[in-house]
PDB file of C-alpha atoms in Angstrom:
ATOM      1  CA  MET A 853      -2.555 -87.470   2.442  1.00 49.00           C
ATOM      2  CA  ALA A 854      -1.968 -91.492   3.568  1.00 46.00           C
ATOM      3  CA  ALA A 855       1.943 -90.971   2.767  1.00 44.00           C
ATOM      4  CA  LYS A 856       2.687 -87.904   4.418  1.00 45.00           C
ATOM      5  CA  SER A 857       1.136 -89.003   7.796  1.00 46.00           C
ATOM      6  CA  ASP A 858       3.203 -91.567   7.772  1.00 49.00           C
ATOM      7  CA  LEU A 859       6.403 -89.610   7.189  1.00 46.00           C
ATOM      8  CA  THR A 860       5.534 -87.347   9.997  1.00 51.00           C
ATOM      9  CA  LEU A 861       4.821 -89.564  13.447  1.00 53.00           C
ATOM     10  CA  PRO A 862       8.340 -90.598  12.912  1.00 54.00           C
ATOM     11  CA  VAL A 863      10.039 -87.427  11.570  1.00 51.00           C
ATOM     12  CA  VAL A 864       8.301 -86.202  15.030  1.00 52.00           C
ATOM     13  CA  ILE A 865       9.470 -88.481  17.219  1.00 59.00           C
ATOM     14  CA  SER A 866      13.346 -88.405  15.843  1.00 59.00           C
ATOM     15  CA  ALA A 867      13.314 -84.476  16.198  1.00 59.00           C
ATOM     16  CA  GLY A 868      11.938 -85.258  19.597  1.00 63.00           C
ATOM     17  CA  ILE A 869      15.188 -87.325  20.644  1.00 60.00           C
ATOM     18  CA  HIS A 870      17.387 -84.758  18.888  1.00 55.00           C
ATOM     19  CA  ILE A 871      15.865 -82.270  21.063  1.00 60.00           C
ATOM     20  CA  GLY A 872      15.943 -84.366  24.480  1.00 59.00           C
ATOM     21  CA  VAL A 873      20.174 -85.528  23.399  1.00 49.00           C
ATOM     22  CA  ILE A 874      20.650 -81.575  22.786  1.00 53.00           C
ATOM     23  CA  VAL A 875      19.146 -80.189  25.970  1.00 48.00           C
ATOM     24  CA  ILE A 876      21.807 -82.822  27.762  1.00 51.00           C
ATOM     25  CA  LEU A 877      23.833 -81.687  26.371  1.00 46.00           C
ATOM     26  CA  ALA A 878      23.525 -78.501  27.176  1.00 45.00           C
ATOM     27  CA  LEU A 879      22.755 -79.252  31.007  1.00 47.00           C
ATOM     28  CA  GLY A 880      26.555 -80.453  30.817  1.00 48.00           C
ATOM     29  CA  VAL A 881      25.626 -84.192  31.445  1.00 44.00           C
ATOM     30  CA  ASP A 882      28.624 -85.976  31.337  1.00 45.00           C
ATOM     31  CA  PHE A 883      28.337 -89.163  29.784  1.00 41.00           C
ATOM     32  CA  SER A 884      31.888 -90.363  30.002  1.00 44.00           C
ATOM     33  CA  GLU A 885      31.592 -90.603  33.507  1.00 45.00           C
ATOM     34  CA  LYS A 886      30.754 -93.818  35.209  1.00 44.00           C
ATOM     35  CA  PRO A 887      27.260 -94.033  35.745  1.00 46.00           C
ATOM     36  CA  LYS A 888      26.257 -94.116  39.384  1.00 48.00           C
ATOM     37  CA  PRO A 889      24.310 -96.555  40.809  1.00 47.00           C
ATOM     38  CA  GLN A 890      20.890 -95.602  39.914  1.00 48.00           C
ATOM     39  CA  PRO A 891      17.291 -96.323  42.071  1.00 49.00           C
ATOM     40  CA  GLN A 892      16.454 -99.208  40.384  1.00 51.00           C
ATOM     41  CA  ALA A 893      13.269 -97.518  38.968  1.00 45.00           C
ATOM     42  CA  SER A 894      15.141 -95.611  36.253  1.00 47.00           C
ATOM     43  CA  ALA A 895      16.544 -98.776  34.139  1.00 48.00           C
ATOM     44  CA  PRO A 896      13.395 -99.462  32.456  1.00 50.00           C
ATOM     45  CA  ALA A 897      13.374 -95.728  31.203  1.00 48.00           C
ATOM     46  CA  VAL A 898      17.532 -95.775  29.642  1.00 48.00           C
ATOM     47  CA  GLN A 899      16.487 -98.804  27.835  1.00 55.00           C
ATOM     48  CA  ALA A 900      13.474 -97.294  26.211  1.00 56.00           C
ATOM     49  CA  VAL A 901      15.272 -94.358  25.223  1.00 57.00           C
ATOM     50  CA  VAL A 902      17.758 -97.169  23.679  1.00 62.00           C
ATOM     51  CA  VAL A 903      14.659 -99.274  21.741  1.00 63.00           C
ATOM     52  CA  ASP A 904      13.489 -95.596  20.520  1.00 81.00           C
ATOM     53  CA  GLN A 905      16.259 -94.624  18.711  1.00 87.00           C
ATOM     54  CA  LYS A 906      16.531 -98.430  17.174  1.00 89.00           C
ATOM     55  CA  LYS A 907      13.989 -97.989  15.859  1.00 88.00           C
ATOM     56  CA  VAL A 908      13.661 -94.468  14.886  1.00 88.00           C
ATOM     57  CA  ALA A 909      17.232 -95.173  13.036  1.00 89.00           C
ATOM     58  CA  GLU A 910      15.102 -98.408  11.804  1.00 90.00           C
ATOM     59  CA  HIS A 911      12.699 -96.121  10.014  1.00 91.00           C
ATOM     60  CA  VAL A 912      14.966 -94.379   8.903  1.00 92.00           C
ATOM     61  CA  GLU A 913      16.291 -96.516   6.898  1.00 91.00           C
ATOM     62  CA  LYS A 914      13.123 -97.743   5.943  1.00 92.00           C
ATOM     63  CA  LEU A 915      12.067 -94.300   4.650  1.00 93.00           C
ATOM     64  CA  LYS A 916      15.363 -94.057   2.914  1.00 92.00           C
ATOM     65  CA  ALA A 917      14.642 -97.261   1.246  1.00 95.00           C
ATOM     66  CA  GLU A 918      11.007 -96.034   0.980  1.00 93.00           C
ATOM     67  CA  LYS A 919      12.769 -92.573  -0.927  1.00 93.00           C
ATOM     68  CA  ARG A 920      14.681 -94.717  -3.070  1.00 94.00           C
ATOM     69  CA  GLU A 921      11.467 -96.489  -4.247  1.00 94.00           C
ATOM     70  CA  ALA A 922       9.232 -93.956  -4.784  1.00 95.00           C
ATOM     71  CA  GLU A 923      12.415 -92.600  -6.806  1.00 94.00           C
ATOM     72  CA  ARG A 924      12.775 -95.873  -8.646  1.00 94.00           C
ATOM     73  CA  LYS A 925       9.420 -95.791  -9.917  1.00 93.00           C
ATOM     74  CA  GLU A 926       9.070 -92.572 -10.146  1.00 94.00           C
ATOM     75  CA  LYS A 927      11.718 -92.390 -12.801  1.00 93.00           C
ATOM     76  CA  ALA A 928      10.170 -95.821 -14.215  1.00 95.00           C
ATOM     77  CA  ARG A 929       7.374 -93.952 -14.383  1.00 94.00           C
ATOM     78  CA  GLN A 930       8.643 -91.097 -16.619  1.00 94.00           C
ATOM     79  CA  ASP A 931      10.688 -93.607 -19.009  1.00 94.00           C
ATOM     80  CA  GLU A 932       7.159 -94.861 -19.927  1.00 93.00           C
ATOM     81  CA  ALA A 933       5.673 -91.657 -20.479  1.00 94.00           C
ATOM     82  CA  ASP A 934       9.475 -90.272 -22.626  1.00 93.00           C
ATOM     83  CA  ARG A 935       8.384 -94.073 -24.401  1.00 94.00           C
ATOM     84  CA  LYS A 936       5.102 -93.585 -24.408  1.00 94.00           C
ATOM     85  CA  VAL A 937       5.985 -90.209 -26.572  1.00 94.00           C
ATOM     86  CA  ARG A 938       8.312 -91.055 -28.696  1.00 93.00           C
ATOM     87  CA  GLU A 939       5.779 -93.994 -29.806  1.00 93.00           C
ATOM     88  CA  ALA A 940       3.049 -91.354 -29.971  1.00 94.00           C
ATOM     89  CA  ARG A 941       5.647 -89.232 -32.034  1.00 93.00           C
ATOM     90  CA  LYS A 942       6.239 -92.396 -34.339  1.00 93.00           C
ATOM     91  CA  GLU A 943       2.478 -93.019 -34.457  1.00 93.00           C
ATOM     92  CA  ARG A 944       1.888 -89.401 -35.733  1.00 93.00           C
ATOM     93  CA  GLU A 945       4.298 -89.183 -38.400  1.00 93.00           C
ATOM     94  CA  ARG A 946       3.778 -92.836 -39.240  1.00 93.00           C
ATOM     95  CA  GLU A 947      -0.069 -91.844 -40.048  1.00 93.00           C
ATOM     96  CA  GLN A 948       1.288 -88.685 -41.343  1.00 93.00           C
ATOM     97  CA  ALA A 949       3.205 -91.310 -43.444  1.00 94.00           C
ATOM     98  CA  ARG A 950       0.000 -92.760 -44.240  1.00 93.00           C
ATOM     99  CA  ILE A 951      -2.245 -89.502 -45.019  1.00 93.00           C
ATOM    100  CA  LYS A 952       0.703 -88.126 -47.722  1.00 92.00           C
ATOM    101  CA  LYS A 953       0.190 -91.487 -49.389  1.00 93.00           C
ATOM    102  CA  LEU A 954      -3.505 -91.660 -49.315  1.00 93.00           C
ATOM    103  CA  GLU A 955      -3.282 -88.593 -50.654  1.00 92.00           C
ATOM    104  CA  GLN A 956      -1.180 -89.708 -53.546  1.00 92.00           C
ATOM    105  CA  GLU A 957      -2.526 -92.328 -54.612  1.00 92.00           C
ATOM    106  CA  ARG A 958      -5.947 -89.878 -54.597  1.00 94.00           C
ATOM    107  CA  LYS A 959      -4.739 -87.595 -57.028  1.00 92.00           C
ATOM    108  CA  GLN A 960      -2.675 -90.488 -59.016  1.00 94.00           C
ATOM    109  CA  LYS A 961      -6.951 -92.327 -59.221  1.00 91.00           C
ATOM    110  CA  GLU A 962      -7.834 -88.668 -60.263  1.00 91.00           C
ATOM    111  CA  ILE A 963      -5.095 -88.820 -62.899  1.00 93.00           C
ATOM    112  CA  GLU A 964      -6.093 -92.440 -64.718  1.00 92.00           C
ATOM    113  CA  THR A 965      -9.841 -91.556 -63.852  1.00 90.00           C
ATOM    114  CA  LYS A 966      -9.323 -88.586 -66.279  1.00 91.00           C
ATOM    115  CA  ARG A 967      -7.246 -90.202 -68.267  1.00 91.00           C
ATOM    116  CA  ALA A 968      -9.995 -93.180 -69.182  1.00 90.00           C
ATOM    117  CA  ALA A 969     -12.696 -90.426 -69.765  1.00 90.00           C
ATOM    118  CA  ASP A 970     -10.485 -88.685 -72.285  1.00 91.00           C
ATOM    119  CA  GLU A 971      -9.476 -92.039 -73.440  1.00 91.00           C
ATOM    120  CA  ALA A 972     -13.150 -92.823 -73.744  1.00 90.00           C
ATOM    121  CA  LYS A 973     -14.338 -89.400 -75.321  1.00 90.00           C
ATOM    122  CA  ALA A 974     -11.714 -90.514 -78.140  1.00 91.00           C
ATOM    123  CA  ALA A 975     -12.957 -93.922 -79.024  1.00 89.00           C
ATOM    124  CA  GLN A 976     -16.349 -92.212 -78.812  1.00 90.00           C
ATOM    125  CA  LEU A 977     -15.536 -89.881 -81.363  1.00 91.00           C
ATOM    126  CA  LYS A 978     -13.809 -92.383 -83.783  1.00 91.00           C
ATOM    127  CA  GLN A 979     -16.667 -95.085 -83.843  1.00 91.00           C
ATOM    128  CA  LYS A 980     -18.861 -91.923 -84.664  1.00 93.00           C
ATOM    129  CA  GLN A 981     -16.286 -91.589 -87.505  1.00 92.00           C
ATOM    130  CA  GLU A 982     -16.078 -95.028 -88.099  1.00 91.00           C
ATOM    131  CA  ARG A 983     -19.960 -95.255 -88.728  1.00 92.00           C
ATOM    132  CA  GLU A 984     -20.342 -91.945 -90.661  1.00 92.00           C
ATOM    133  CA  LYS A 985     -17.806 -93.672 -93.482  1.00 91.00           C
ATOM    134  CA  ALA A 986     -19.781 -97.232 -92.868  1.00 91.00           C
ATOM    135  CA  ALA A 987     -23.193 -95.601 -93.533  1.00 93.00           C
ATOM    136  CA  LYS A 988     -21.350 -93.624 -96.938  1.00 92.00           C
ATOM    137  CA  ALA A 989     -20.059 -96.486 -97.923  1.00 91.00           C
ATOM    138  CA  GLU A 990     -23.018 -98.422 -97.346  1.00 92.00           C
ATOM    139  CA  ALA A 991     -24.694 -95.758 -99.868  1.00 93.00           C
ATOM    140  CA  GLU A 992     -22.783 -95.395-102.293  1.00 91.00           C
ATOM    141  CA  ARG A 993     -22.919 -99.109-102.601  1.00 93.00           C
ATOM    142  CA  LYS A 994     -26.949 -98.844-102.528  1.00 92.00           C
ATOM    143  CA  GLN A 995     -26.560 -96.706-105.695  1.00 93.00           C
ATOM    144  CA  LYS A 996     -23.883 -98.833-107.649  1.00 90.00           C
ATOM    145  CA  GLU A 997     -26.009-101.675-106.905  1.00 91.00           C
ATOM    146  CA  LYS A 998     -29.680 -99.968-107.783  1.00 91.00           C
ATOM    147  CA  GLU A 999     -27.913 -98.797-111.371  1.00 91.00           C
ATOM    148  CA  ARG A1000     -26.123-102.294-112.037  1.00 91.00           C
ATOM    149  CA  LYS A1001     -30.120-103.308-111.803  1.00 91.00           C
ATOM    150  CA  ALA A1002     -31.224-100.861-113.545  1.00 91.00           C
ATOM    151  CA  SER A1003     -28.717-102.507-116.613  1.00 85.00           C
ATOM    152  CA  GLU A1004     -29.604-105.634-116.040  1.00 89.00           C
ATOM    153  CA  GLU A1005     -33.721-104.517-116.693  1.00 92.00           C
ATOM    154  CA  ALA A1006     -32.516-102.460-119.653  1.00 90.00           C
ATOM    155  CA  ALA A1007     -30.598-105.296-121.290  1.00 88.00           C
ATOM    156  CA  ARG A1008     -33.611-107.307-120.380  1.00 91.00           C
ATOM    157  CA  LYS A1009     -35.809-104.927-122.078  1.00 91.00           C
ATOM    158  CA  ALA A1010     -33.851-104.655-124.893  1.00 89.00           C
ATOM    159  CA  GLU A1011     -33.116-108.907-125.014  1.00 90.00           C
ATOM    160  CA  GLU A1012     -36.595-108.989-125.139  1.00 91.00           C
ATOM    161  CA  LYS A1013     -37.316-106.810-128.228  1.00 91.00           C
ATOM    162  CA  ARG A1014     -34.744-108.241-130.433  1.00 91.00           C
ATOM    163  CA  LYS A1015     -36.455-111.390-129.609  1.00 90.00           C
ATOM    164  CA  ALA A1016     -39.674-110.333-130.859  1.00 92.00           C
ATOM    165  CA  GLU A1017     -38.363-108.932-133.781  1.00 90.00           C
ATOM    166  CA  GLU A1018     -36.075-111.400-134.896  1.00 90.00           C
ATOM    167  CA  ALA A1019     -39.353-113.502-134.293  1.00 92.00           C
ATOM    168  CA  ALA A1020     -41.624-111.047-136.747  1.00 91.00           C
ATOM    169  CA  ALA A1021     -39.142-110.838-139.380  1.00 90.00           C
ATOM    170  CA  LYS A1022     -38.670-114.345-139.008  1.00 89.00           C
ATOM    171  CA  LYS A1023     -42.443-114.918-139.584  1.00 89.00           C
ATOM    172  CA  ALA A1024     -42.948-112.661-142.338  1.00 88.00           C
ATOM    173  CA  GLU A1025     -39.972-114.675-144.617  1.00 88.00           C
ATOM    174  CA  GLU A1026     -41.478-117.470-143.695  1.00 87.00           C
ATOM    175  CA  GLU A1027     -44.740-116.396-144.998  1.00 87.00           C
ATOM    176  CA  ARG A1028     -43.095-115.172-148.186  1.00 88.00           C
ATOM    177  CA  LYS A1029     -41.209-117.929-148.832  1.00 83.00           C
ATOM    178  CA  ARG A1030     -44.290-119.544-148.615  1.00 85.00           C
ATOM    179  CA  LYS A1031     -46.334-117.644-151.079  1.00 87.00           C
ATOM    180  CA  ALA A1032     -43.223-117.776-153.370  1.00 86.00           C
ATOM    181  CA  GLU A1033     -42.099-121.216-153.466  1.00 86.00           C
ATOM    182  CA  ALA A1034     -44.455-123.365-152.531  1.00 83.00           C
ATOM    183  CA  GLU A1035     -43.345-126.241-154.528  1.00 82.00           C
ATOM    184  CA  ARG A1036     -39.879-125.930-152.224  1.00 84.00           C
ATOM    185  CA  LYS A1037     -42.212-125.086-149.034  1.00 81.00           C
ATOM    186  CA  ARG A1038     -39.827-129.075-147.174  1.00 83.00           C
ATOM    187  CA  LYS A1039     -36.923-127.405-148.349  1.00 79.00           C
ATOM    188  CA  ALA A1040     -37.407-123.652-147.318  1.00 77.00           C
ATOM    189  CA  GLU A1041     -38.867-125.164-144.244  1.00 80.00           C
ATOM    190  CA  GLU A1042     -36.188-126.770-143.424  1.00 79.00           C
ATOM    191  CA  GLN A1043     -33.863-123.676-144.120  1.00 77.00           C
ATOM    192  CA  ALA A1044     -35.778-121.737-142.246  1.00 76.00           C
ATOM    193  CA  ARG A1045     -35.435-124.364-139.071  1.00 78.00           C
ATOM    194  CA  ARG A1046     -31.315-123.934-139.006  1.00 78.00           C
ATOM    195  CA  GLU A1047     -31.395-120.559-139.862  1.00 80.00           C
ATOM    196  CA  GLN A1048     -33.992-120.310-137.246  1.00 76.00           C
ATOM    197  CA  GLU A1049     -31.671-122.540-134.522  1.00 77.00           C
ATOM    198  CA  GLN A1050     -29.056-120.345-135.676  1.00 75.00           C
ATOM    199  CA  MET A1051     -30.330-117.450-134.950  1.00 74.00           C
ATOM    200  CA  MET A1052     -30.916-118.407-130.953  1.00 71.00           C
ATOM    201  CA  GLN A1053     -27.651-119.858-130.859  1.00 69.00           C
ATOM    202  CA  GLU A1054     -26.156-116.529-131.580  1.00 70.00           C
ATOM    203  CA  ALA A1055     -29.159-114.867-129.543  1.00 68.00           C
ATOM    204  CA  LEU A1056     -28.675-116.912-126.898  1.00 63.00           C
ATOM    205  CA  ALA A1057     -24.518-116.369-127.329  1.00 62.00           C
ATOM    206  CA  ALA A1058     -25.556-112.325-127.225  1.00 63.00           C
ATOM    207  CA  GLU A1059     -27.615-113.578-124.032  1.00 63.00           C
ATOM    208  CA  GLN A1060     -24.559-114.751-122.306  1.00 58.00           C
ATOM    209  CA  ALA A1061     -22.717-112.232-123.841  1.00 55.00           C
ATOM    210  CA  ALA A1062     -24.081-109.324-122.151  1.00 55.00           C
ATOM    211  CA  LEU A1063     -24.663-111.312-119.079  1.00 51.00           C
ATOM    212  CA  SER A1064     -20.822-111.982-118.404  1.00 51.00           C
ATOM    213  CA  GLN A1065     -19.929-108.328-118.996  1.00 55.00           C
ATOM    214  CA  THR A1066     -22.702-107.117-116.857  1.00 59.00           C
ATOM    215  CA  ARG A1067     -21.337-109.785-114.313  1.00 53.00           C
ATOM    216  CA  ASN A1068     -17.999-108.816-114.744  1.00 59.00           C
ATOM    217  CA  LYS A1069     -18.948-105.182-114.765  1.00 71.00           C
ATOM    218  CA  GLN A1070     -20.152-105.644-111.292  1.00 72.00           C
ATOM    219  CA  VAL A1071     -18.213-107.946-109.822  1.00 73.00           C
ATOM    220  CA  MET A1072     -14.859-105.852-110.412  1.00 78.00           C
ATOM    221  CA  THR A1073     -17.193-102.549-108.896  1.00 85.00           C
ATOM    222  CA  GLU A1074     -17.692-104.912-106.068  1.00 90.00           C
ATOM    223  CA  VAL A1075     -13.851-105.653-106.245  1.00 88.00           C
ATOM    224  CA  GLN A1076     -12.526-102.480-106.299  1.00 92.00           C
ATOM    225  CA  ARG A1077     -15.267-101.403-103.437  1.00 92.00           C
ATOM    226  CA  TYR A1078     -14.195-104.360-101.127  1.00 91.00           C
ATOM    227  CA  THR A1079     -10.893-103.179-101.909  1.00 91.00           C
ATOM    228  CA  SER A1080     -11.306 -99.720-100.808  1.00 91.00           C
ATOM    229  CA  MET A1081     -12.756-101.153 -97.848  1.00 92.00           C
ATOM    230  CA  ILE A1082      -9.756-103.903 -96.891  1.00 92.00           C
ATOM    231  CA  ARG A1083      -7.495-100.288 -97.189  1.00 91.00           C
ATOM    232  CA  ALA A1084      -9.720 -98.890 -94.654  1.00 92.00           C
ATOM    233  CA  THR A1085      -9.374-100.977 -92.035  1.00 93.00           C
ATOM    234  CA  ILE A1086      -5.711-101.349 -92.938  1.00 92.00           C
ATOM    235  CA  GLN A1087      -5.636 -97.623 -92.583  1.00 92.00           C
ATOM    236  CA  ARG A1088      -7.754 -97.119 -89.359  1.00 92.00           C
ATOM    237  CA  ASN A1089      -5.268 -99.989 -87.501  1.00 92.00           C
ATOM    238  CA  LEU A1090      -1.809 -98.568 -89.548  1.00 91.00           C
ATOM    239  CA  VAL A1091       0.367 -96.160 -86.139  1.00 91.00           C
ATOM    240  CA  VAL A1092       1.588 -93.245 -88.476  1.00 89.00           C
ATOM    241  CA  ASP A1093       4.409 -90.433 -87.500  1.00 89.00           C
ATOM    242  CA  GLU A1094       6.348 -87.832 -90.079  1.00 88.00           C
ATOM    243  CA  SER A1095       8.900 -89.875 -91.090  1.00 89.00           C
ATOM    244  CA  MET A1096       6.526 -91.964 -92.858  1.00 89.00           C
ATOM    245  CA  ARG A1097       5.382 -89.075 -94.864  1.00 90.00           C
ATOM    246  CA  GLY A1098       5.551 -89.652 -98.512  1.00 90.00           C
ATOM    247  CA  LYS A1099       6.811 -93.485 -98.640  1.00 92.00           C
ATOM    248  CA  SER A1100       4.354 -96.963 -99.257  1.00 92.00           C
ATOM    249  CA  CYS A1101       4.350-100.140 -98.737  1.00 94.00           C
ATOM    250  CA  ARG A1102       3.236-102.688-100.667  1.00 95.00           C
ATOM    251  CA  VAL A1103       1.413-106.340 -99.491  1.00 94.00           C
ATOM    252  CA  PHE A1104       0.543-109.531 -99.568  1.00 95.00           C
ATOM    253  CA  ILE A1105      -2.361-110.127 -98.409  1.00 93.00           C
ATOM    254  CA  ARG A1106      -4.355-113.649 -98.519  1.00 93.00           C
ATOM    255  CA  LEU A1107      -7.886-113.701 -96.908  1.00 92.00           C
ATOM    256  CA  ALA A1108     -10.223-116.674 -95.899  1.00 92.00           C
ATOM    257  CA  ASN A1109     -13.663-116.889 -96.626  1.00 89.00           C
ATOM    258  CA  ASP A1110     -14.354-114.698 -93.667  1.00 90.00           C
ATOM    259  CA  GLY A1111     -11.948-112.340 -93.686  1.00 90.00           C
ATOM    260  CA  PHE A1112      -9.944-114.362 -91.363  1.00 93.00           C
ATOM    261  CA  VAL A1113      -5.491-112.967 -93.159  1.00 91.00           C
ATOM    262  CA  THR A1114      -4.433-116.512 -93.492  1.00 92.00           C
ATOM    263  CA  ALA A1115      -1.098-114.850 -94.919  1.00 92.00           C
ATOM    264  CA  SER A1116       0.206-111.561 -95.281  1.00 90.00           C
ATOM    265  CA  GLN A1117       4.220-110.348 -96.307  1.00 92.00           C
ATOM    266  CA  THR A1118       5.965-107.519 -97.590  1.00 91.00           C
ATOM    267  CA  LEU A1119       6.550-107.365-101.133  1.00 92.00           C
ATOM    268  CA  ASP A1120       8.458-103.517-101.643  1.00 93.00           C
ATOM    269  CA  GLY A1121       8.149-100.321-100.326  1.00 93.00           C
ATOM    270  CA  ASP A1122       9.765 -98.427 -96.936  1.00 93.00           C
ATOM    271  CA  SER A1123      10.695-100.779 -93.983  1.00 93.00           C
ATOM    272  CA  VAL A1124       9.194 -98.080 -91.527  1.00 93.00           C
ATOM    273  CA  VAL A1125       6.151 -97.778 -93.109  1.00 93.00           C
ATOM    274  CA  CYS A1126       6.273-101.690 -93.812  1.00 94.00           C
ATOM    275  CA  ARG A1127       6.291-102.794 -90.231  1.00 94.00           C
ATOM    276  CA  ALA A1128       3.323-100.374 -89.717  1.00 93.00           C
ATOM    277  CA  THR A1129       1.598-101.999 -92.538  1.00 93.00           C
ATOM    278  CA  LYS A1130       2.235-105.289 -91.040  1.00 94.00           C
ATOM    279  CA  ALA A1131       1.379-104.955 -87.632  1.00 94.00           C
ATOM    280  CA  ALA A1132      -2.255-102.886 -88.667  1.00 93.00           C
ATOM    281  CA  ILE A1133      -2.880-106.401 -90.841  1.00 93.00           C
ATOM    282  CA  ASN A1134      -2.402-108.099 -87.381  1.00 92.00           C
ATOM    283  CA  LYS A1135      -4.127-105.961 -85.469  1.00 92.00           C
ATOM    284  CA  ALA A1136      -7.435-105.257 -87.484  1.00 89.00           C
ATOM    285  CA  GLY A1137      -7.027-109.667 -87.498  1.00 89.00           C
ATOM    286  CA  ARG A1138      -9.989-110.086 -90.377  1.00 89.00           C
ATOM    287  CA  LEU A1139     -10.662-107.480 -93.724  1.00 92.00           C
ATOM    288  CA  PRO A1140     -13.625-107.190 -95.313  1.00 92.00           C
ATOM    289  CA  VAL A1141     -14.584-109.645 -98.082  1.00 91.00           C
ATOM    290  CA  SER A1142     -17.896-110.920 -99.673  1.00 87.00           C
ATOM    291  CA  SER A1143     -20.336-113.312 -99.572  1.00 86.00           C
ATOM    292  CA  GLU A1144     -20.364-113.914-102.801  1.00 88.00           C
ATOM    293  CA  PRO A1145     -17.764-116.779-104.599  1.00 88.00           C
ATOM    294  CA  ASP A1146     -16.712-114.514-107.512  1.00 86.00           C
ATOM    295  CA  VAL A1147     -16.072-111.717-105.722  1.00 89.00           C
ATOM    296  CA  TYR A1148     -14.240-113.417-102.484  1.00 90.00           C
ATOM    297  CA  ASN A1149     -11.888-115.700-105.276  1.00 90.00           C
ATOM    298  CA  LYS A1150     -10.372-112.278-106.493  1.00 87.00           C
ATOM    299  CA  LEU A1151     -10.184-111.043-103.281  1.00 87.00           C
ATOM    300  CA  LYS A1152      -8.719-114.276-101.489  1.00 89.00           C
ATOM    301  CA  GLU A1153      -5.356-113.276-102.741  1.00 92.00           C
ATOM    302  CA  ILE A1154      -4.390-109.642-103.596  1.00 91.00           C
ATOM    303  CA  ASN A1155      -1.703-107.888-103.908  1.00 93.00           C
ATOM    304  CA  LEU A1156      -2.337-103.660-101.975  1.00 91.00           C
ATOM    305  CA  THR A1157      -0.293-100.659-101.311  1.00 92.00           C
ATOM    306  CA  VAL A1158      -0.458 -99.116 -98.679  1.00 91.00           C
ATOM    307  CA  GLN A1159       0.308 -95.493 -97.802  1.00 90.00           C
ATOM    308  CA  PRO A1160       0.320 -93.481 -94.834  1.00 90.00           C
ATOM    309  CA  GLU A1161      -1.990 -90.914 -94.155  1.00 86.00           C
ATOM    310  CA  PHE A1162      -2.300 -87.646 -92.441  1.00 78.00           C
ATOM    311  CA  ASP A1163      -4.599 -85.620 -92.167  1.00 68.00           C
TER     312      ASP A1163
END
């Protein structure tokens, strides 16, 4: 409103001056003639008119300058507004791109979460199956251990019975010899002593043979059990495909007393199965071994045939 008031006054003055000039021209005033002498009192009025016209011109120029400045500022304002619009558009595009990226990341995270859940479920199922197999193997081991102890107990009782029978027979023989051959008592006693020693040696040898046979049977049973456990461990870590069906690989394995694999070598068989078998052994790292020295000695270096299993 203040700017409008500033423009109104000069415009009114300028319009008044122009109207005055038009009126003078309409009245036929001839400015080409020399001015007639006028009373001295009118000179200030002419001078005032000239001064006013100059001020009007200056004011008009000032108004034009102000208009140009206003137009320049308006253009600058419009340019700034356009720049802000462009910047806002770019910012909106960046925000949309960021939102799109976040959505993609969210979807990817959902996929990864589902995959992890599926893998965890599969791992749990596998662990359950392994526990069931281990429980079954442990039950079989306990049953065999029970049978072994029963066999040893039967052998012990049979040996005790044999010894008792031998002692009774010996006592009867000695009594008969004392009654029948009193004169050869010393000789008979010596003969009996030798026979007793021989019988004891034979009994001891028989006992040792029986114990050795029982122990060997037990050792071989344990060796077979741990061999099966080693093969099962390798099978669990074996990555198979259809190209391996019906094929096998024979490998040599050397084990430390804690089951750590110190060496492994493929001997013969399908190359693909052999590579997979080597990888499964390396992945397992440790294989089942017995803490009993005589069982471990038969397991520390073994040749094993591995054939992929398919459900």
